[in-house]
Coordinates of C-alpha atoms in Angstrom, one line a residue:
Chain A
M161 CA 19.7 2.8 -23.3
T162 CA 19.3 4.7 -20.0
A163 CA 15.9 6.4 -20.4
Y164 CA 12.8 4.8 -19.1
T165 CA 9.2 5.3 -20.2
T166 CA 6.7 5.4 -17.5
K167 CA 3.5 3.9 -18.7
F168 CA 0.1 5.4 -17.6
G169 CA -3.3 4.6 -18.9
S170 CA -5.8 6.7 -20.5
L171 CA -9.4 6.7 -21.9
K172 CA -8.0 6.3 -25.3
D173 CA -5.1 3.9 -24.4
Y174 CA -5.4 1.4 -21.9
E175 CA -4.9 -2.4 -21.7
K176 CA -6.6 -4.6 -19.1
G177 CA -4.5 -7.1 -17.3
S178 CA -5.2 -10.7 -16.6
I179 CA -5.7 -13.5 -13.9
Q180 CA -4.2 -16.9 -14.4
I181 CA -6.2 -19.1 -12.1
V182 CA -4.6 -22.2 -10.4
Q183 CA -7.4 -22.9 -8.1
G184 CA -10.6 -21.0 -7.0
E185 CA -12.6 -18.3 -9.1
A186 CA -11.4 -15.1 -11.0
T187 CA -14.4 -13.3 -9.4
N188 CA -12.8 -13.5 -6.1
Y189 CA -10.6 -10.7 -7.0
A190 CA -13.2 -8.2 -8.4
F191 CA -10.6 -7.2 -11.1
S192 CA -11.7 -4.1 -13.3
N193 CA -10.0 -1.4 -15.1
V194 CA -11.0 2.1 -14.5
F195 CA -10.4 3.5 -17.9
E196 CA -12.5 0.7 -19.3
V197 CA -15.4 1.4 -16.6
A198 CA -15.2 5.1 -17.5
E199 CA -15.2 4.4 -21.2
H200 CA -18.6 2.8 -21.0
A201 CA -20.1 5.0 -18.2
T202 CA -22.6 7.7 -18.2
A203 CA -21.1 11.1 -17.3
Y204 CA -20.8 11.6 -13.5
D205 CA -22.3 8.0 -12.6
K206 CA -20.4 6.9 -9.4
I207 CA -19.4 3.5 -10.2
V208 CA -17.9 1.4 -7.3
V209 CA -14.6 -0.4 -8.3
G210 CA -13.4 -0.9 -4.9
L211 CA -15.4 -2.1 -1.8
N212 CA -14.0 -2.6 1.7
Q213 CA -16.9 -2.9 4.0
K214 CA -18.6 0.4 4.1
Y215 CA -15.7 2.2 2.3
V216 CA -15.5 2.5 -1.5
I217 CA -13.3 3.7 -4.4
E218 CA -15.6 5.0 -7.2
T219 CA -14.6 5.6 -10.8
V220 CA -16.3 8.7 -12.4
R221 CA -16.4 9.8 -16.1
A222 CA -16.3 13.4 -16.0
E223 CA -17.6 15.2 -19.0
G224 CA -19.3 18.6 -18.9
Q225 CA -20.5 20.1 -15.7
S226 CA -21.7 17.9 -12.8
V227 CA -24.4 18.7 -10.2
W228 CA -23.3 19.9 -6.6
Y229 CA -22.2 17.3 -4.2
T230 CA -21.4 17.2 -0.5
A231 CA -20.4 15.0 2.3
S232 CA -20.3 14.9 6.1
H233 CA -16.8 13.6 6.0
D234 CA -13.6 14.2 3.9
E235 CA -13.5 12.8 0.5
F236 CA -10.6 12.8 -2.1
V237 CA -10.3 12.8 -5.8
V238 CA -7.5 11.8 -8.0
V239 CA -7.5 12.5 -11.7
M240 CA -6.5 9.5 -13.7
D241 CA -6.9 11.1 -17.2
G242 CA -7.8 14.6 -18.6
E243 CA -8.3 17.8 -16.8
V244 CA -11.0 18.8 -14.3
R245 CA -11.9 21.9 -12.6
V246 CA -13.5 21.6 -9.1
D247 CA -15.6 24.5 -7.5
F248 CA -16.1 24.7 -3.9
L249 CA -18.9 26.3 -1.6
K250 CA -18.8 26.6 2.1
L251 CA -22.2 25.4 2.9
K252 CA -24.4 27.7 5.3
S253 CA -26.2 24.6 6.7
T254 CA -24.4 21.7 8.2
V255 CA -24.5 18.4 6.6
N256 CA -26.1 15.6 8.6
V257 CA -23.2 13.4 10.1
E258 CA -25.5 10.5 10.4
I259 CA -25.3 10.2 6.7
E260 CA -22.1 8.9 5.0
G261 CA -21.1 8.8 1.4
T262 CA -21.6 11.5 -1.3
Q263 CA -25.0 13.3 -1.1
L264 CA -26.5 15.7 -3.7
A265 CA -26.2 19.3 -2.5
G266 CA -29.2 20.7 -4.3
E267 CA -29.4 22.6 -7.6
L268 CA -28.3 26.0 -6.1
P269 CA -26.7 25.2 -2.6
D270 CA -26.8 28.1 -0.2
G271 CA -23.1 28.8 0.5
T272 CA -20.1 31.1 0.1
P273 CA -17.6 30.5 -2.7
M274 CA -14.3 29.0 -1.2
G275 CA -12.4 28.9 -4.5
Y276 CA -11.5 26.2 -7.2
V277 CA -8.7 23.7 -8.1
V278 CA -7.7 22.7 -11.5
L279 CA -6.5 19.1 -11.5
K280 CA -4.6 17.3 -14.5
K281 CA -3.6 13.7 -14.6
G282 CA -2.0 12.4 -11.5
H283 CA -3.3 15.4 -9.4
Q284 CA -5.1 14.8 -6.1
A285 CA -7.4 17.2 -4.1
I286 CA -9.2 17.1 -0.9
L287 CA -13.2 17.5 -1.1
P288 CA -13.3 18.8 2.5
A289 CA -16.2 17.7 4.8
G290 CA -19.0 20.2 4.9
S291 CA -18.3 21.9 1.7
A292 CA -20.3 21.5 -1.6
Y293 CA -18.3 20.8 -4.7
R294 CA -18.9 20.5 -8.5
F295 CA -16.8 19.0 -11.3
E296 CA -16.3 20.4 -14.8
A297 CA -14.4 18.9 -17.7
N298 CA -14.3 20.1 -21.3
D299 CA -13.0 16.8 -22.5
P300 CA -14.0 13.3 -21.1
S301 CA -11.8 12.7 -18.1
V302 CA -11.4 10.0 -15.5
L303 CA -11.8 10.3 -11.7
L304 CA -11.1 8.2 -8.7
I305 CA -13.2 9.2 -5.7
Q306 CA -12.1 7.9 -2.2
T307 CA -15.4 8.0 -0.1
I308 CA -18.0 5.9 1.8
K309 CA -20.7 3.9 0.1
G310 CA -23.6 6.3 -0.3
P311 CA -26.9 6.9 -2.0
L312 CA -25.3 7.7 -5.4
S313 CA -22.8 4.8 -5.4
L314 CA -23.6 2.3 -8.2
E315 CA -22.4 -1.4 -8.1
K316 CA -22.3 -3.3 -11.4
W317 CA -19.5 -5.8 -10.6
S318 CA -20.7 -8.4 -13.2
E319 CA -20.6 -5.9 -15.9
I320 CA -17.0 -4.6 -15.1
C321 CA -15.1 -7.4 -13.6
L322 CA -13.1 -10.4 -15.0
K323 CA -14.9 -13.7 -14.7
Chain B
M271 CA 15.2 6.7 19.7
N272 CA 13.0 3.6 20.4
Q273 CA 15.9 1.2 20.0
I274 CA 17.8 2.8 22.8
A275 CA 14.8 2.7 25.1
H276 CA 14.4 -1.0 24.5
I277 CA 18.0 -1.9 23.9
D278 CA 18.2 -4.0 27.2
Q279 CA 15.6 -6.3 25.7
V280 CA 18.0 -7.3 22.9
E281 CA 19.7 -10.6 23.7
V282 CA 23.1 -10.7 21.8
T283 CA 24.8 -14.0 22.2
G284 CA 28.2 -13.3 20.8
K285 CA 30.1 -11.8 17.9
D286 CA 31.6 -14.0 15.3
A287 CA 35.5 -13.6 15.3
I288 CA 35.8 -14.2 11.6
T289 CA 32.8 -12.6 10.1
G290 CA 32.4 -9.7 12.6
Y291 CA 28.6 -10.1 12.8
Q292 CA 26.7 -10.3 16.1
A293 CA 24.5 -13.4 16.8
F294 CA 21.1 -12.9 18.3
K295 CA 18.7 -14.8 20.4
L296 CA 14.9 -14.0 20.3
G297 CA 13.0 -16.5 22.9
N298 CA 13.9 -19.9 21.8
F299 CA 15.1 -18.9 18.2
S300 CA 18.7 -18.2 17.5
I301 CA 19.4 -15.7 14.6
T302 CA 22.8 -15.5 12.9
R303 CA 24.4 -14.4 9.6
D304 CA 27.5 -15.2 7.7
E305 CA 28.9 -13.9 4.5
Y306 CA 26.0 -15.0 2.3
F307 CA 23.1 -16.2 4.6
A308 CA 20.8 -15.5 7.6
K309 CA 20.2 -18.5 9.6
V310 CA 17.2 -19.2 11.9
T311 CA 17.5 -22.1 14.3
W312 CA 14.7 -23.6 16.5
V313 CA 14.0 -26.9 18.3
A314 CA 10.9 -29.2 17.4
K315 CA 10.3 -32.7 18.3
G316 CA 13.4 -32.5 20.5
Q317 CA 15.6 -31.9 17.6
E318 CA 17.3 -28.8 16.1
H319 CA 15.9 -27.3 12.9
S320 CA 17.2 -24.5 10.8
H321 CA 16.4 -22.4 7.9
L322 CA 18.8 -20.3 5.6
M323 CA 17.8 -17.3 3.5
S324 CA 20.0 -15.2 1.3
V325 CA 21.0 -12.4 3.5
D326 CA 20.1 -9.7 1.0
A327 CA 16.4 -11.1 0.9
F328 CA 16.4 -11.5 4.6
L329 CA 17.5 -7.9 5.2
R330 CA 14.9 -6.4 2.8
A331 CA 12.3 -8.4 4.6
I332 CA 13.0 -7.5 8.1
M333 CA 13.5 -3.8 6.9
R334 CA 9.9 -3.8 5.7
D335 CA 8.6 -5.4 8.9
V336 CA 10.4 -2.9 11.1
A337 CA 9.3 0.1 8.9
W338 CA 5.8 -1.0 9.0
G339 CA 5.7 -1.9 12.6
F340 CA 4.8 -5.4 11.7
F341 CA 2.0 -4.2 9.3
Y342 CA -1.3 -6.1 9.0
G343 CA -1.5 -9.8 9.6
W344 CA 1.3 -12.1 8.3
V345 CA 4.6 -10.8 7.1
N346 CA 6.2 -14.0 5.5
F347 CA 9.9 -13.4 4.9
D348 CA 9.8 -16.4 2.6
H349 CA 7.9 -19.9 2.6
V350 CA 9.2 -20.7 6.2
I351 CA 9.8 -17.9 8.5
G352 CA 7.7 -14.7 9.1
T353 CA 5.7 -12.7 11.7
Q354 CA 2.1 -12.4 12.6
N355 CA 1.0 -9.0 14.0
H356 CA -1.4 -9.1 17.1
Y357 CA -1.2 -5.3 17.4
G358 CA 0.6 -5.3 20.9
S359 CA 2.4 -8.7 20.5
V360 CA 3.9 -10.4 17.5
D361 CA 4.4 -14.0 16.7
F362 CA 7.7 -15.0 15.2
Y363 CA 7.2 -18.4 13.4
A364 CA 9.4 -20.9 11.4
G365 CA 7.2 -23.4 9.1
T366 CA 3.9 -22.7 10.9
F367 CA 2.4 -21.4 7.7
N368 CA 4.1 -23.9 5.5
G369 CA 1.7 -26.9 4.8
V370 CA 4.4 -29.6 4.5
L371 CA 6.5 -28.4 7.7
K372 CA 3.3 -27.8 9.8
D373 CA 2.0 -31.2 8.9
A374 CA 5.3 -32.8 9.8
G375 CA 5.2 -31.1 13.3
V376 CA 8.7 -29.4 12.8
D377 CA 7.4 -25.9 13.0
Y378 CA 7.8 -23.6 15.9
V379 CA 6.1 -20.4 16.8
E380 CA 6.7 -18.0 19.8
N381 CA 4.8 -14.8 20.9
F382 CA 6.7 -11.7 21.8
A383 CA 5.8 -8.2 23.2
T384 CA 6.1 -6.0 20.3
P385 CA 8.9 -3.8 21.9
K386 CA 11.0 -6.8 22.5
I387 CA 10.8 -8.2 18.9
M388 CA 11.0 -4.7 17.4
A389 CA 14.2 -3.9 19.5
T390 CA 15.8 -7.2 18.2
F391 CA 14.8 -6.7 14.6
K392 CA 16.2 -3.2 14.7
A393 CA 19.5 -4.4 16.3
I394 CA 20.0 -7.0 13.6
L395 CA 19.5 -4.3 10.9
H396 CA 22.0 -2.0 12.6
D397 CA 24.6 -4.9 13.0
W398 CA 24.1 -6.7 9.7
V399 CA 23.4 -3.9 7.1
N400 CA 26.8 -2.9 5.8
A401 CA 27.9 0.5 4.5
G402 CA 26.8 0.8 0.9
F403 CA 23.8 -1.6 1.3
D404 CA 20.3 0.0 1.4
P405 CA 17.7 -2.9 2.2
F406 CA 14.9 -0.3 1.1
A407 CA 16.3 0.1 -2.4
A408 CA 16.0 -2.0 -5.6
P409 CA 19.1 -4.1 -6.3
E410 CA 20.0 -1.8 -9.2
E411 CA 20.2 1.1 -6.9
T412 CA 22.5 -0.2 -4.2
G413 CA 25.4 -2.2 -3.1
S414 CA 26.1 -5.6 -1.8
A415 CA 24.7 -7.2 1.4
F416 CA 27.3 -9.9 1.2
G417 CA 30.7 -10.5 2.8
R418 CA 32.1 -9.8 6.3
K419 CA 31.1 -7.0 8.4
N420 CA 32.0 -3.6 6.7
G421 CA 30.7 -0.5 8.3
E422 CA 27.0 0.4 8.7
N423 CA 24.1 2.3 7.0
I424 CA 22.1 3.7 9.8
E425 CA 20.5 6.5 7.7
A426 CA 19.2 3.9 5.3
I427 CA 17.4 1.8 7.9
D428 CA 15.9 4.7 10.0
R429 CA 13.2 5.5 7.5
Y430 CA 9.7 4.5 8.5
R431 CA 6.2 4.9 7.1
I432 CA 4.9 8.4 6.6
A433 CA 2.3 9.2 9.1
T434 CA -0.4 11.5 7.4
K435 CA -3.5 12.8 9.2
R436 CA -5.6 13.9 6.3
M437 CA -3.4 14.6 3.3
P438 CA 0.2 15.6 2.7
S439 CA 0.9 19.3 2.2
L440 CA -2.2 20.3 4.3
E441 CA -1.2 22.6 7.3
G442 CA 0.1 20.5 10.0
D443 CA 0.3 17.4 7.9
S444 CA 3.1 15.4 6.4
P445 CA 5.3 17.3 3.8
L446 CA 5.4 16.9 0.0
R447 CA 8.8 15.6 -1.4
D448 CA 10.1 18.6 -3.2
D449 CA 13.5 18.1 -1.4
L450 CA 13.9 14.6 -2.7
E451 CA 15.4 13.7 -6.2
I452 CA 13.2 12.1 -9.0
N453 CA 13.9 8.5 -9.2
R454 CA 15.9 7.6 -12.4
Q455 CA 13.1 5.5 -13.7
F456 CA 10.6 8.1 -13.2
A457 CA 12.4 10.9 -14.9
D458 CA 9.7 11.4 -17.5
V459 CA 7.0 11.9 -14.9
N460 CA 5.2 15.4 -15.1
Q461 CA 6.3 17.5 -12.2
D462 CA 3.6 20.2 -12.5
E463 CA 1.3 21.0 -9.5
P464 CA -2.4 21.6 -9.7
L465 CA -3.8 25.2 -9.7
I466 CA -5.4 25.9 -6.2
H467 CA -7.3 29.1 -5.8
C468 CA -8.7 30.1 -2.5
E469 CA -11.1 32.9 -2.1
P470 CA -10.2 35.4 0.7
G471 CA -11.0 33.8 4.2
F472 CA -10.7 30.2 2.9
E473 CA -6.9 30.1 2.7
G474 CA -5.6 26.6 3.7
Q475 CA -9.0 25.1 3.5
L476 CA -8.6 23.7 -0.1
G477 CA -5.8 21.6 -0.9
G478 CA -4.2 19.4 -3.8
F479 CA -0.9 18.2 -4.9
N480 CA 0.6 16.1 -7.8
L481 CA 0.4 12.6 -6.5
F482 CA 2.4 11.0 -9.3
K483 CA 5.2 13.6 -8.8
Y484 CA 5.1 12.8 -5.3
L485 CA 5.5 9.1 -6.0
S486 CA 8.2 9.8 -8.6
R487 CA 10.4 11.1 -5.7
S488 CA 9.7 8.2 -3.4
D489 CA 13.3 7.1 -2.2
V490 CA 12.3 3.7 -1.2
T491 CA 10.5 0.6 -2.7
W492 CA 7.5 -1.4 -1.5
N493 CA 6.6 0.8 1.4
P494 CA 2.9 1.8 1.4
S495 CA 2.6 5.4 2.8
V496 CA -0.6 7.2 3.6
T497 CA -1.7 10.0 1.2
S498 CA -5.4 10.4 2.0
V499 CA -7.5 9.5 5.0
C500 CA -11.3 9.0 4.7
K501 CA -12.1 7.8 8.4
A502 CA -10.5 4.3 8.4
S503 CA -10.1 4.3 4.6
L504 CA -6.4 4.7 3.8
F505 CA -4.8 5.3 0.4
C506 CA -1.2 4.0 0.8
P507 CA 0.5 4.4 -2.6
T508 CA 4.1 3.3 -3.0
T509 CA 6.7 2.7 -5.8
E510 CA 7.6 -0.9 -6.7
E511 CA 10.7 -2.3 -8.3
Y512 CA 12.2 -5.8 -8.3
I513 CA 10.3 -8.1 -6.0
L514 CA 8.1 -7.4 -2.8
P515 CA 10.7 -8.6 -0.1
I516 CA 7.8 -10.5 1.8
F517 CA 4.9 -12.5 1.0
H518 CA 2.0 -10.6 2.7
G519 CA -0.9 -12.6 4.2
N520 CA -3.2 -9.9 5.3
D521 CA -5.7 -10.4 8.1
R522 CA -8.4 -8.4 6.2
V523 CA -9.3 -7.6 2.6
E524 CA -7.0 -5.1 0.8
W525 CA -7.1 -3.6 -2.8
F526 CA -4.5 -2.8 -5.3
M527 CA -4.7 -0.2 -8.1
Q528 CA -2.0 0.0 -10.6
F529 CA -1.3 3.7 -11.4
S530 CA 1.7 3.0 -13.7
D531 CA 3.6 0.2 -15.5
E532 CA 3.0 -3.4 -14.6
I533 CA 3.1 -5.7 -11.7
T534 CA 2.8 -9.5 -11.6
W535 CA 1.3 -11.0 -8.3
D536 CA 1.9 -14.5 -7.0
I537 CA -1.1 -15.5 -4.9
G538 CA -0.9 -18.3 -2.5
D539 CA -3.1 -19.9 0.2
K540 CA -2.5 -17.9 3.3
V541 CA -2.4 -20.9 5.7
D542 CA -0.3 -23.5 3.7
G543 CA 1.3 -21.4 0.9
A544 CA -0.1 -23.4 -2.0
P545 CA -0.2 -21.5 -5.3
I546 CA -3.7 -20.1 -6.1
A547 CA -3.2 -17.6 -8.8
R548 CA -1.0 -15.2 -10.7
I549 CA -2.4 -11.8 -11.5
V550 CA -1.0 -9.3 -14.0
M551 CA -1.9 -5.6 -13.4
K552 CA -1.5 -2.8 -15.8
P553 CA -2.3 0.9 -15.6
G554 CA -5.9 1.4 -14.4
D555 CA -6.4 -2.1 -13.2
I556 CA -7.9 -2.4 -9.8
C557 CA -8.4 -5.7 -7.8
A558 CA -9.0 -7.1 -4.4
M559 CA -6.7 -9.2 -2.5
P560 CA -9.0 -11.5 -0.6
A561 CA -8.5 -12.2 3.3
N562 CA -7.5 -15.8 2.9
I563 CA -4.5 -15.4 0.5
R564 CA -0.8 -14.4 0.6
H565 CA 0.7 -12.3 -2.2
Q566 CA 4.0 -11.2 -3.4
G567 CA 4.6 -8.7 -6.3
Y568 CA 7.2 -8.5 -9.1
S569 CA 7.8 -5.1 -10.9
T570 CA 10.6 -4.9 -13.5
K571 CA 10.4 -1.2 -14.0
R572 CA 9.7 0.9 -11.0
S573 CA 5.9 1.3 -11.0
M574 CA 3.4 3.3 -8.9
L575 CA 0.9 1.3 -6.9
L576 CA -2.2 2.3 -4.8
V577 CA -2.4 0.0 -1.8
W578 CA -5.9 0.6 -0.3
E579 CA -6.4 -0.4 3.4
N580 CA -9.3 -0.4 5.8
A581 CA -7.8 0.2 9.3
T582 CA -10.9 -0.7 11.4
P583 CA -9.5 -2.6 14.2
D584 CA -12.1 -5.3 14.8
L585 CA -11.8 -6.7 11.0
P586 CA -9.2 -9.5 11.9
E587 CA -11.6 -11.2 14.4
K588 CA -14.5 -10.8 11.9
F589 CA -12.5 -12.5 9.1
A590 CA -11.1 -15.1 11.4
S591 CA -14.5 -16.2 12.8
G592 CA -16.1 -16.3 9.4
E593 CA -18.6 -13.5 10.1
L594 CA -17.0 -11.8 7.1
A595 CA -16.4 -13.6 3.9
P596 CA -12.7 -13.6 2.7
Y597 CA -13.9 -11.9 -0.7
P598 CA -15.2 -8.5 -0.7
V599 CA -17.8 -8.9 -3.4
A600 CA -20.1 -11.7 -4.5
F601 CA -21.5 -11.3 -8.1

């Protein structure tokens, strides 16, 4: 046999790993699985799965259309499962640089269409500072967001982590 | 080339007439190799002590330390020798982070200016890596490290961490890997790129790429390379096969997310090396590596791993002083 099969996870097919403890607590490792988190999540809840001081990795279940978001700094999205379209607006007003993390951009943000990207599994895109962006997914999809902890970040460690 | 600028700092103490390899001195350490082993010698309690490592494992370890510029915190080559990065100077130690040797007082540690130890490590790689051996590759992908001196492999050892400002493929930033081959163990990974549509006037302001394709074309193993930058938050994914050639004790918390396949992590106490846990990560799993442990990963199939670092400079002091807990989350 010379062929290798690369195993990726998905909402419908994932298996959570494990911790074998010699000493100490399993909770020290804050171990979760992003597909499991997304499986039980409300669409577009930004659930923190990684926290390093003020920085976060969030898992988002994308399903249907999201509201518009913005941030004063670059953010990034990686699609872990499914297919997601991201529309971008160049905002007329500047985003307050004092505030970090993802913010709501309002129902109909005042801006110029910049374009869109269509991301499939394994694809990454930049969510540029000062733009507004909105996600759309026909089928349930899973996103990773690299950002800073903000007003929309939800922490529910005891629900998602191995104990 | 950096190594030429600092070549005068390298202390070569001789060349073995039989094996053909140079011997090196680094402060009070002597570092030599023969057909099978790298040997590090030091003096403690007035007596000579030494440690041998299989030379393939030694060269894989020193390759990472050089390519990463001594990385974050402790880079243990094995349970005895390694380096600690002080970001401007570097400690080289033998037994200092081994509970038994430290308690016995037979360990030794010496601090070096970074250019000096870097030049010495590069000179070791240049002399000791033979033709056909790539210390950045998995064992199945490369030839032997063993035997007497037989040529060199400069190309293989002159690859360093990719420096990315925001994201690969953006204008003025690091390139994609379309000119590298797909690794044999990622032949089934989808190679399509995302659709990017920019309205007139916004060309170049939106960007995206196929991260899994990018990783499938990585030509090295266990080499975290930056693919997105959110202030000090760095995504550093890498492709893993065989064993992480070092046991990494970080001076800050870092996180791992398994993108594909499976890695088993051995977790030990950062200070004395005692076993603490073994963690099995499968696709979609994400977990923290606390600031008080060391870890070494095992990956049978070449796998994709996201290493997530916080590059904020003052974190080591805050963890060392206890101002920050070694665990990122309490719940």
